[in-house]
Coordinates of C-alpha atoms (C1' of nucleotides) and ligand atoms in Angstrom, one line a residue:
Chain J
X70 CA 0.0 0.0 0.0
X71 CA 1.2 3.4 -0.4
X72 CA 4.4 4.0 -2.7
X73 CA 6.6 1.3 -1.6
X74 CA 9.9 2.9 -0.4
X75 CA 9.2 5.9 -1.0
X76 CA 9.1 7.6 2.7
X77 CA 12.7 5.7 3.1
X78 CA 14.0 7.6 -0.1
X79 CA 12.6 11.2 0.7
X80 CA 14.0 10.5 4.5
X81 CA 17.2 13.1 3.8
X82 CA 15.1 15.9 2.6
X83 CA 12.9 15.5 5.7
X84 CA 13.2 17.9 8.8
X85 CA 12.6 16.8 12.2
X86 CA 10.6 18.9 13.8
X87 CA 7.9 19.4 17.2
X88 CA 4.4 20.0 15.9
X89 CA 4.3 23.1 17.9
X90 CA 5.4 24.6 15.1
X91 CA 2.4 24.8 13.6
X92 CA 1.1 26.9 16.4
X93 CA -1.9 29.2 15.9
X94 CA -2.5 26.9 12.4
X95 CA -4.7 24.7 11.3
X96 CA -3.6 21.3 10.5
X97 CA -5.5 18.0 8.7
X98 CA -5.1 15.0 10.6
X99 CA -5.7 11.8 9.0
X100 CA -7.4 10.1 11.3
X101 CA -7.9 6.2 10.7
X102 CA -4.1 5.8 11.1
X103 CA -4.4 7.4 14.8
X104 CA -7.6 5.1 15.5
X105 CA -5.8 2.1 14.4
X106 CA -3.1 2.9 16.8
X107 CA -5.7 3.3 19.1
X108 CA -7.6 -0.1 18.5
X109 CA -4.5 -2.3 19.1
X110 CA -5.1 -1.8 23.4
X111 CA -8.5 -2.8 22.8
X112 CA -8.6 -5.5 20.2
X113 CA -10.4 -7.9 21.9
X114 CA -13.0 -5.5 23.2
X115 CA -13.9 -4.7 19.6
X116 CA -13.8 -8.0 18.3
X117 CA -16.3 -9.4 20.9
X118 CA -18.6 -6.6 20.3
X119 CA -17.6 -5.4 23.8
X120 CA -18.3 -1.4 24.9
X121 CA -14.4 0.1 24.9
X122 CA -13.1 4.0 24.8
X123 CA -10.1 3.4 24.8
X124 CA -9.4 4.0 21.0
X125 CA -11.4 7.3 21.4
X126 CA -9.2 8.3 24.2
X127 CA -5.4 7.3 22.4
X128 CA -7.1 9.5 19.9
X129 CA -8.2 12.5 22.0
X130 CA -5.0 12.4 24.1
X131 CA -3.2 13.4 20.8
X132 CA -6.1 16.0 20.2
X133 CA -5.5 17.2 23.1
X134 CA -1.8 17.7 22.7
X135 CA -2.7 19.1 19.8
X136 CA -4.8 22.4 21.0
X137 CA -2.3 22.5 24.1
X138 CA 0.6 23.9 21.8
X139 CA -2.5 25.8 19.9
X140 CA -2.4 23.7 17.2
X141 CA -5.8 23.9 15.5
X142 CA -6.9 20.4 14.4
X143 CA -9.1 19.2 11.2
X144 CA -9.7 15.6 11.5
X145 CA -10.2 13.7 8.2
X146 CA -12.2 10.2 8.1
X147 CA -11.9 7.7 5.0
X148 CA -15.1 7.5 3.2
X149 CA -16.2 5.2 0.5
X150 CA -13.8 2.8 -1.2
X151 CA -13.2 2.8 -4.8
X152 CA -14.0 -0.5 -7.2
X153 CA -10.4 0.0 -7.9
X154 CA -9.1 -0.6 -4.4
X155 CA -12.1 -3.1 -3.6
X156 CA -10.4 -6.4 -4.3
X157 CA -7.5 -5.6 -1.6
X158 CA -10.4 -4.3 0.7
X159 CA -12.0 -7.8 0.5
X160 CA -8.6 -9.5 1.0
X161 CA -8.0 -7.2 4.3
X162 CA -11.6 -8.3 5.6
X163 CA -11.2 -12.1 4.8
X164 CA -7.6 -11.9 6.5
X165 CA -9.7 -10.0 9.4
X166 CA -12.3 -12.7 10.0
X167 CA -9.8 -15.7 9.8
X168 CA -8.1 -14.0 12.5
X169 CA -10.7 -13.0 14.3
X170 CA -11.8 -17.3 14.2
X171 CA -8.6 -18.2 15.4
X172 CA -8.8 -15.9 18.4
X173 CA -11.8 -17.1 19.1
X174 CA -10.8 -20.9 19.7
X175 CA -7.9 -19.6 21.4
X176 CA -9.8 -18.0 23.5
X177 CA -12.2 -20.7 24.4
X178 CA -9.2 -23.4 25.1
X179 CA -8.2 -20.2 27.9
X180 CA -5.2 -19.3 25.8
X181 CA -5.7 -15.7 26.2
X182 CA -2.1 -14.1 25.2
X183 CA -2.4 -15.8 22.0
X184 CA -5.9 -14.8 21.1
X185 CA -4.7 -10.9 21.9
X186 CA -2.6 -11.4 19.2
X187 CA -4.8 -12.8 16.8
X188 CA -7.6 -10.2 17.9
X189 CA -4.8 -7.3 17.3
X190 CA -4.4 -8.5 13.4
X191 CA -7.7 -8.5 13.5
X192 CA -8.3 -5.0 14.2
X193 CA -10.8 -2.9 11.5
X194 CA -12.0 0.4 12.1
X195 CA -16.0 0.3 11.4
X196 CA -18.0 3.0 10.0
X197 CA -19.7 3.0 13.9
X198 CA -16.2 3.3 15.7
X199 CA -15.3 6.3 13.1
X200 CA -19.0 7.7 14.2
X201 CA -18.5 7.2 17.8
X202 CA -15.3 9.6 17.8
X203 CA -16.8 11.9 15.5
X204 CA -19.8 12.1 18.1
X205 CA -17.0 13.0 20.6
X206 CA -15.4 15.4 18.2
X207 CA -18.3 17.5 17.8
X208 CA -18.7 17.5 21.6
X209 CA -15.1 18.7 22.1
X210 CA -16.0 21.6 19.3
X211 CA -13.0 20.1 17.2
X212 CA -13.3 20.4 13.2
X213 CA -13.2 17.5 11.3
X214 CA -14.4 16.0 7.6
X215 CA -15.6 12.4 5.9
X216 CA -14.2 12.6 2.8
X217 CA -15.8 11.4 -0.3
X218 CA -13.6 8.4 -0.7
X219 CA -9.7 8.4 0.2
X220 CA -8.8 10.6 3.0
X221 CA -5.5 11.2 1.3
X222 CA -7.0 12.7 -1.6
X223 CA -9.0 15.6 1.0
X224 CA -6.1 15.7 3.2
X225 CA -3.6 17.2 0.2
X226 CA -6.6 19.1 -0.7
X227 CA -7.2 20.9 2.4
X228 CA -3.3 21.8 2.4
X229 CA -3.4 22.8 -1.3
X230 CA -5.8 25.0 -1.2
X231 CA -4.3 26.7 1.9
X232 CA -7.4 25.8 4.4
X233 CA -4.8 23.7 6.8
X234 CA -1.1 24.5 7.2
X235 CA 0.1 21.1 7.0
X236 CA -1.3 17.5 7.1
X237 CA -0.5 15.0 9.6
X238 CA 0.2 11.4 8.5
X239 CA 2.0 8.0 8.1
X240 CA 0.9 7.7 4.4
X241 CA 3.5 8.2 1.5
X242 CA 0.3 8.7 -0.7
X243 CA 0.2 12.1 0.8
X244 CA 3.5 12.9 -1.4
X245 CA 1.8 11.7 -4.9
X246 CA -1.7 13.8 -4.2
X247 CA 1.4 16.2 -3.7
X248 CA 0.6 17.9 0.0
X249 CA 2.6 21.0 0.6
X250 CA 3.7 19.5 3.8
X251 CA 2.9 16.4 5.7
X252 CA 4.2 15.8 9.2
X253 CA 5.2 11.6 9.2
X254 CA 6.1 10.1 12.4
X255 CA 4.7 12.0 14.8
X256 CA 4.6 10.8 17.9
X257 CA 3.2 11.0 21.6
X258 CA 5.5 14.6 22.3
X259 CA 4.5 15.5 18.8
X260 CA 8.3 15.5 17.3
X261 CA 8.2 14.0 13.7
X262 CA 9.5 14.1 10.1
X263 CA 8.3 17.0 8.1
X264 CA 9.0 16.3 4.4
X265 CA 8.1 19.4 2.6
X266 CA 7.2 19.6 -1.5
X267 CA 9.7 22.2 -1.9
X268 CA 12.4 20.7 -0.9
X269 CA 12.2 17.4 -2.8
X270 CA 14.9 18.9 -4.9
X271 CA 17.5 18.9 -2.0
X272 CA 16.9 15.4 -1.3
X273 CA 20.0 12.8 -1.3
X274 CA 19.3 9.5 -2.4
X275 CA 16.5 10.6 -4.8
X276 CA 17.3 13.1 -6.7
X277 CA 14.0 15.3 -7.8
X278 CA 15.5 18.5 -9.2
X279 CA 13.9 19.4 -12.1
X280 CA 11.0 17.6 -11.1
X281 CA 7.3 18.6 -12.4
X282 CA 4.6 17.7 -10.3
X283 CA 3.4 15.4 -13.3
X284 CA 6.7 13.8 -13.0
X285 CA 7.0 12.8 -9.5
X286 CA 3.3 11.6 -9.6
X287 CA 4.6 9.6 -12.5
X288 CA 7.8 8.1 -10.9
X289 CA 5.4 7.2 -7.7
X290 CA 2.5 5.3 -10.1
X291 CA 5.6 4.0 -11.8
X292 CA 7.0 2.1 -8.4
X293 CA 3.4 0.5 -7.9
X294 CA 0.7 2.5 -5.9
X295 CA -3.0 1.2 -4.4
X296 CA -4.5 1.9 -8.3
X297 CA -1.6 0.1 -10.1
X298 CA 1.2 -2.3 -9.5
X299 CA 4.3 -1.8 -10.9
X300 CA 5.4 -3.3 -13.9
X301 CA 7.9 -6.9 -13.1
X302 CA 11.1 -5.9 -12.0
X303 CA 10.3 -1.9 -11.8
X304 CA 9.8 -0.3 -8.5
X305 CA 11.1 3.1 -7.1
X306 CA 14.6 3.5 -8.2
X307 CA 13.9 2.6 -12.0
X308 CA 11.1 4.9 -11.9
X309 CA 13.0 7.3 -10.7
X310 CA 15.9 6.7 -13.0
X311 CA 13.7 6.3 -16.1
X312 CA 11.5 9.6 -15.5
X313 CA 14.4 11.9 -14.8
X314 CA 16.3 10.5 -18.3
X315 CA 12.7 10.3 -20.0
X316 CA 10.3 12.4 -18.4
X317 CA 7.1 11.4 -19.7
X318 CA 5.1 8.1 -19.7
X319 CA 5.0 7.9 -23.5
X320 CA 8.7 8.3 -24.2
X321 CA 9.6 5.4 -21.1
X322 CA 7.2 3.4 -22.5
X323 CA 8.9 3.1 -25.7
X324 CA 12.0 2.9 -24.0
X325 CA 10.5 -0.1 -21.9
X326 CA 9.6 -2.0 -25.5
X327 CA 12.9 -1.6 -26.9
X328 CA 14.8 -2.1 -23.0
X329 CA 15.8 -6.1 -24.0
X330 CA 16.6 -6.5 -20.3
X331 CA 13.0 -6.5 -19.9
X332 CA 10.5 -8.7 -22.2
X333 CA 7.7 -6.3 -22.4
X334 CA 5.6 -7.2 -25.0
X335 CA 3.8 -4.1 -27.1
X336 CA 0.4 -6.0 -25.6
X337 CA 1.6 -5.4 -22.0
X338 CA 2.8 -1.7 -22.8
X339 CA -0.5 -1.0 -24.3
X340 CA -2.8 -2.6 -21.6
X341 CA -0.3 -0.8 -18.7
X342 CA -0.5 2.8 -20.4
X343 CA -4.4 2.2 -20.2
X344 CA -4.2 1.1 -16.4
X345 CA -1.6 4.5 -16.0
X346 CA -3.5 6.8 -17.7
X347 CA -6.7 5.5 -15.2
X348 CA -4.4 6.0 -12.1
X349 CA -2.7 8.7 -12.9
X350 CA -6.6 10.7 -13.5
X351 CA -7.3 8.9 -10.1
X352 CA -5.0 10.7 -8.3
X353 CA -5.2 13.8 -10.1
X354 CA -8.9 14.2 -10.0
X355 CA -10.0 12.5 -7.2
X356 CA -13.5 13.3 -5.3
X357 CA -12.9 15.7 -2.5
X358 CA -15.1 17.9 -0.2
X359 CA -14.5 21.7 -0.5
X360 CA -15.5 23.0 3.4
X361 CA -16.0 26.3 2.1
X362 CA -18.9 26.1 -0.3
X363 CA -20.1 22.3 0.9
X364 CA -19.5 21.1 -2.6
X365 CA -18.2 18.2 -4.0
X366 CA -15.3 18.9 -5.8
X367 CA -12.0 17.5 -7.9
X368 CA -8.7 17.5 -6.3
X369 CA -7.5 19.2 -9.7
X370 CA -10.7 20.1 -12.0
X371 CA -11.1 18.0 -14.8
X372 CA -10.6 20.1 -18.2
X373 CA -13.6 20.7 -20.4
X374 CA -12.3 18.5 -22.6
X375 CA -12.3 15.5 -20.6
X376 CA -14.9 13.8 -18.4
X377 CA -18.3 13.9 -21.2
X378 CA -16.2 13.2 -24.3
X379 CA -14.2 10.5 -23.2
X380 CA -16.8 9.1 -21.2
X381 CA -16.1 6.3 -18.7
X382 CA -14.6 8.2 -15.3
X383 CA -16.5 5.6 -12.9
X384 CA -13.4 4.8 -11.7
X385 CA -13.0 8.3 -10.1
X386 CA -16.5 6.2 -7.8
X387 CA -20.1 8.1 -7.2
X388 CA -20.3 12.1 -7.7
X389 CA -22.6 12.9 -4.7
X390 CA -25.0 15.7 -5.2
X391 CA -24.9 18.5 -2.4
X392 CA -27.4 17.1 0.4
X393 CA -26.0 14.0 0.2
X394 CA -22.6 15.1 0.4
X395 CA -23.3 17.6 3.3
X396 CA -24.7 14.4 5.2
X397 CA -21.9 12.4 4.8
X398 CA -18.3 14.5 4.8
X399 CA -20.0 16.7 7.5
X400 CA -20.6 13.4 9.2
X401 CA -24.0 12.7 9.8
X402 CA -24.4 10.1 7.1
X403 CA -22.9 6.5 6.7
X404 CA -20.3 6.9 3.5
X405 CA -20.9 3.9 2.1
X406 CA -24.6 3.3 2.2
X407 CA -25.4 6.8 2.7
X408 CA -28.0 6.4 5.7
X409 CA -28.5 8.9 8.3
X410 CA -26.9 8.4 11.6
X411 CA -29.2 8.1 14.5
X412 CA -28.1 11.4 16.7
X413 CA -28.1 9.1 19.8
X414 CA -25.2 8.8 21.4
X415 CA -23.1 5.4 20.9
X416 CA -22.8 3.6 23.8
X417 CA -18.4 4.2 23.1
X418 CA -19.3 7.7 22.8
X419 CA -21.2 7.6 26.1
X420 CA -18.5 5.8 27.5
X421 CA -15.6 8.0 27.0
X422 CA -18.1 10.8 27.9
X423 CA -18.3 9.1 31.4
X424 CA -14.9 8.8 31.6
X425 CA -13.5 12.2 31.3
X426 CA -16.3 12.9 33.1
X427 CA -14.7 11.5 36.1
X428 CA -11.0 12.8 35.5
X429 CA -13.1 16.2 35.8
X430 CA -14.8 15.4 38.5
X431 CA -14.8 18.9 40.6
X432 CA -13.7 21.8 38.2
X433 CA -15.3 24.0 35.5
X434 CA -14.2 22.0 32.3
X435 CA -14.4 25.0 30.5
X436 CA -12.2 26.6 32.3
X437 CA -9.6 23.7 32.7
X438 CA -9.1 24.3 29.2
X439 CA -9.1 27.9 29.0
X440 CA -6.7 28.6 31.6
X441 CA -5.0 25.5 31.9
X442 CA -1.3 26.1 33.0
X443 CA 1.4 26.6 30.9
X444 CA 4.0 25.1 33.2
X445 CA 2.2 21.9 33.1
X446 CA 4.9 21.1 30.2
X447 CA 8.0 21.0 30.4
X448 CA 10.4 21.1 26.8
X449 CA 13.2 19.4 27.5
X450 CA 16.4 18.9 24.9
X451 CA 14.9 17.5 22.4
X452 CA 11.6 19.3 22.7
X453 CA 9.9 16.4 24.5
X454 CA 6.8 17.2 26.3
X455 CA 6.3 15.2 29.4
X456 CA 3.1 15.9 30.6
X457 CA 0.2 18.0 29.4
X458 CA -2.7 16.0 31.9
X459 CA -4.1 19.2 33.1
X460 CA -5.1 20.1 29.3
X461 CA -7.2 16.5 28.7
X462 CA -9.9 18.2 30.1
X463 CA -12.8 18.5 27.7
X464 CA -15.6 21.4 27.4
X465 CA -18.3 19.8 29.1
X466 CA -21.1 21.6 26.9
X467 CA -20.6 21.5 23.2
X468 CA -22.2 24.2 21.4
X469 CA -25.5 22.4 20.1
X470 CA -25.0 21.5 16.4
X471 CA -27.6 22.2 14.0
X472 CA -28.6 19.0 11.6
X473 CA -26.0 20.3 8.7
X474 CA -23.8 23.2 10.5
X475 CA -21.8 25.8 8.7
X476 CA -18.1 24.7 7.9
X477 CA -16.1 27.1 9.8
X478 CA -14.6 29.2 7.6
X479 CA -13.1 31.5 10.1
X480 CA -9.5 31.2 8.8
X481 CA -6.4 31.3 11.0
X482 CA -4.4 34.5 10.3
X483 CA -1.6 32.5 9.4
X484 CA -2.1 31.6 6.1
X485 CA -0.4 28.7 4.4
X486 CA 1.9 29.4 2.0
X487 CA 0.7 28.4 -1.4
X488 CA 3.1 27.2 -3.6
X489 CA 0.8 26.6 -6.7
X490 CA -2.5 27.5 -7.4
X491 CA -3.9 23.9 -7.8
X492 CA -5.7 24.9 -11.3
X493 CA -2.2 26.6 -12.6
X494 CA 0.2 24.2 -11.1
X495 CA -1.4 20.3 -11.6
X496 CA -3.4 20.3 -14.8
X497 CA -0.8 18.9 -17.3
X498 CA -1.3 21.1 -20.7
X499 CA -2.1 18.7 -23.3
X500 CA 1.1 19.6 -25.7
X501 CA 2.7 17.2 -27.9
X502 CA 5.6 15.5 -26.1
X503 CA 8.8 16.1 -27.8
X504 CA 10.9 13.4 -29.2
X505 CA 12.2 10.6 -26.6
X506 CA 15.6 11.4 -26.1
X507 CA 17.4 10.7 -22.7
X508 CA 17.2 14.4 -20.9
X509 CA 20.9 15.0 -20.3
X510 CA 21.4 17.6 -17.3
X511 CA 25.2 18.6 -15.9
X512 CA 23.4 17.3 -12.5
X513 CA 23.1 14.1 -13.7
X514 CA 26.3 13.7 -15.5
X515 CA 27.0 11.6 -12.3
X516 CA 24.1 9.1 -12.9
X517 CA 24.8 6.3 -14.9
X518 CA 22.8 6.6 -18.3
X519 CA 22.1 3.6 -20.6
X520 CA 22.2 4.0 -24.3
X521 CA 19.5 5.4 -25.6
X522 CA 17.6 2.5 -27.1
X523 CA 17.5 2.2 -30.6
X524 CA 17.0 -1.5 -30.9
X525 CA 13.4 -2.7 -32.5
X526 CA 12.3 0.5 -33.6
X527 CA 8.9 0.0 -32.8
X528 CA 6.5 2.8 -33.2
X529 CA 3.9 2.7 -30.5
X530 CA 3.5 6.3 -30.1
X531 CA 0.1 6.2 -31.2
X532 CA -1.1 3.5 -29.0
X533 CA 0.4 5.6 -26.1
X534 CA -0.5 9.2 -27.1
X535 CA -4.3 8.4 -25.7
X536 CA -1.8 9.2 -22.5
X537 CA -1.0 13.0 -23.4
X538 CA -4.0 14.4 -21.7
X539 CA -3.0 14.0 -18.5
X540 CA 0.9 12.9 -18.3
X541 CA 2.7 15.5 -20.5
X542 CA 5.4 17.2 -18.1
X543 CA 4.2 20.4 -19.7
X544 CA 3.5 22.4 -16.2
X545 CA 6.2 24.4 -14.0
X546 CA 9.1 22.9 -12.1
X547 CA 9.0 23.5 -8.8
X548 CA 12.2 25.6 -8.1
Chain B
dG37 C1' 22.4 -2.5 -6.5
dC38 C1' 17.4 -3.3 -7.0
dT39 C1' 13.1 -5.9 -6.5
dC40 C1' 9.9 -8.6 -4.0
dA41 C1' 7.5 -11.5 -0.8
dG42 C1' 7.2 -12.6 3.9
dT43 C1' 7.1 -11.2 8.8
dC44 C1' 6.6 -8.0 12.3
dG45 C1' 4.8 -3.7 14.2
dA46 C1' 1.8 0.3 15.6
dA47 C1' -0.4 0.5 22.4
dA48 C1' 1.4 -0.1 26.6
dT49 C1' 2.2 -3.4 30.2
Chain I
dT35 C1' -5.2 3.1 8.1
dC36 C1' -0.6 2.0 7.0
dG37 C1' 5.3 1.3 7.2
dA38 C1' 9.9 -1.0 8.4
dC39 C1' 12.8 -4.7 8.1
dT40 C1' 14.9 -8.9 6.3
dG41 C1' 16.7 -12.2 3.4
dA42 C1' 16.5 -14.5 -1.0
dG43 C1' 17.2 -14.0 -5.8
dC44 C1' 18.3 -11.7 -10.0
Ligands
LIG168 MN1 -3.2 5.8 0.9

DNA sequence: GCTCAGTCGAAAT
DNA sequence: TCGACTGAGC
């Protein structure tokens, strides 16, 4: 899943740094990776259909650690799958349930150490779990968005279009839907790895100078991403190597048919540029939620040209209309089968409610918050934070939510910087590619550079110039 | 040096 | 929801 190796070659451009630098900003938060971290104390609990807070609370606690430093979080919830990932999905929920069998007779022979472990590979995040801390959210007044389908996709959008700072993560997906900045690693003090767009051209190992945004989104579809596998024997570093010499899908493609260290056939070159072209559109226009006008929207717009002409986008999954979409990436609706939520309290949400409840027991909640002290954390060396208890304390009254309440669009002062307008910078222009020589640069006189092929002068360039729509590297370089 | 499939891990005791 | 690591194999 993900971009196989990818986070491991952008480590050297990466910056470690404390999320409190992101103080008095807004920052996305994708949230199923913190619930799954979360879910692992009480695997058993969730298997066996037993009440349990305890993934609500891992996942408040960082909340909470959150709005100590001032850190304004957006929380962002997975929504509906697409056909394209549904085969792996149904492999993930078979491996679930045979798990969750075999800690079942583990558990009934009284072997309860091993059925722990069995329930912990078992672990899935339901729609109800993702409601139940949702429920919470909008007690504790905290932001937070369903999104149409991958949270990935609304995470970079959010950051793109400058409504959150930066977007915190463990995903290297975040990288191809090209997210200004995406904080990895964080952990329980809030020091992580921020790897930052703009500085993909300083990194070591992988070299992206010269870089489009087309072409690293190329490279990373290239090594095998969640739409596509990678072609046999290609994954990150031949990506790499071949987009920097080659640049655009078409021209490695040829390369590819001629390459004789690889027996690419022109079938499988067709049938993959087909499958690229669909991933590559995937990622580039994938369904988001805009929280300022409550619209549906695409990551990057689709072009006029595109969508009714060339038909078939159902890959891209269901457009919502408005109501619907209000319902569900406001979270008041189930994403998948779109059904309202009853507004009854879950009987997690209620728990974790009774919880804090008693940590409160005595004080003004509100005021725990407000004028919690400052002192309470300490920054030691490394910026670690050893205790910020006194902050956990929830406002006991939320505000009461209308059925479909206004986004907040009250916008932190700080705005994010913008690197690229998202309709200037990611829609490739559909020019002709130029001819397919190897790109020589004085940077890469280092890199080793096979002969440019010139074997079985095959012309393919029609089959593969259906491609040019959306993979020319006709848009600006980053520096 | 690179790819790939398998195993382990995420929490917190 | 995901990644890191390892060792085999080219
Ligand atoms: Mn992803």
């Amino acid at each position: 899943m993900g971009i196989q190796g990818l986070l491991q070659a952008l480590k050297s451009s990466g910056q470690p740094i404390n999320v409190s630098e992101y103080k008095n900003q807004k920052v996305a938060i994708d949230t199923y990776g913190w619930l799954h971290k979360g879910c692992i104390q009480c695997a058993a609990e969730l298997a066996q259909g037993i009440p349990t807070a305890k993934y609500i609370q891992f996942v408040m606690h960082r909340v909470n650690l959150l709005r100590h430093f001032k850190v304004i979080p957006v929380m962002v919830f997975d929504g509906g799958f697409l056909p394209m990932k549904k085969e792996t999905e149904e492999e993930r929920r078979r491996n679930r349930e045979h798990n969750v069998q075999k800690a079942m007779e583990l558990l009934r022979s009284g072997n309860r150490s091993q059925a722990e472990d069995f329930f912990q590979r078992a672990v899935d995040v339901t729609p109800l779990m993702a409601h139940s801390l949702m429920q919470t959210l909008r007690e504790e007044g905290v932001e937070f968005f369903v999104a149409p389908y991958e949270a990935d996709a609304q995470l970079a959008y959010l950051a793109r279009t400058g409504y959150v700072s930066a977007v915190i993560s463990e995903d290297s997906d975040l990288i191809a839907y090209q997210s200004p900045r995406v904080l990895y690693k964080m952990d329980k003090f809030g020091n992580g790895l921020e790897i930052q767009m703009v500085r993909l051209p300083m990194n070591k190992d992988l070299n992206f100078n010269h870089f489009t945004p087309t072409m690293i989104l190329t490279t990373c579809i290239m090594a095998g991403c969640d739409y596509l596998p990678g072609l046999p024997g290609i994954a990150l570093k031949t990506a790499h190597r071949l987009v920097k010499q080659y640049r655009s899908i078409e021209c490695i493609l040829q390369i590819l048919l001629a390459e004789s260290k690889y027996s690419f056939t022109p079938q499988d070159l067709v049938a993959y540029a087909s499958k690229f072209q669909q991933a590559m559109r995937t990622f580039h226009h994938h369904y988001v939620y805009d929280p300022t006008t409550r619209t549906i929207q695409n990551l990057t717009p689709c072009p006029d040209t595109e969508g009714h002409v060339e038909g078939d986008w159902d890959f891209l999954g269901h457009r919502m209309d408005t109501a619907t979409a209000r319902s569900v990436c406001e979270g008041y609706a189930n994403p998948y089968t779109y059904e309202l939520y009853s507004t009854e309290p879950t009987a997690d949400a209620r728990l974790y409610r009774s919880h804090s409840g008693r940590r409160l027991s005595g004080q003004d909640p509100r005021e725990s918050v407000a004028a919690a002290p400052l002192n309470s954390v300490e920054l030691m060396g490394q910026r670690k934070v050893t205790s910020f208890f006194s902050l956990a304390a929830p406002p006991a009254v939320a505000p009461a939510a209308p059925a479909l309440p206004q986004s907040q669009a009250t916008r932190a002062e700080f705005k994010a910087p913008r690197p690229k307008s998202p309709e200037a910078g990611d829609l490739a222009l559909a020019t002709a590619p130029g001819p397919c020589g190897a790109k020589r640069l004085i940077s890469d006189a280092a890199d080793a550079e096979p002969a440019p092929a010139k074997r079985k002068r095959v012309r393919l360039s029609r089959y593969f110039a259906v491609l040019q729509d959306d993979t020319s590297p006709g848009n600006a370089e980053f520096d």
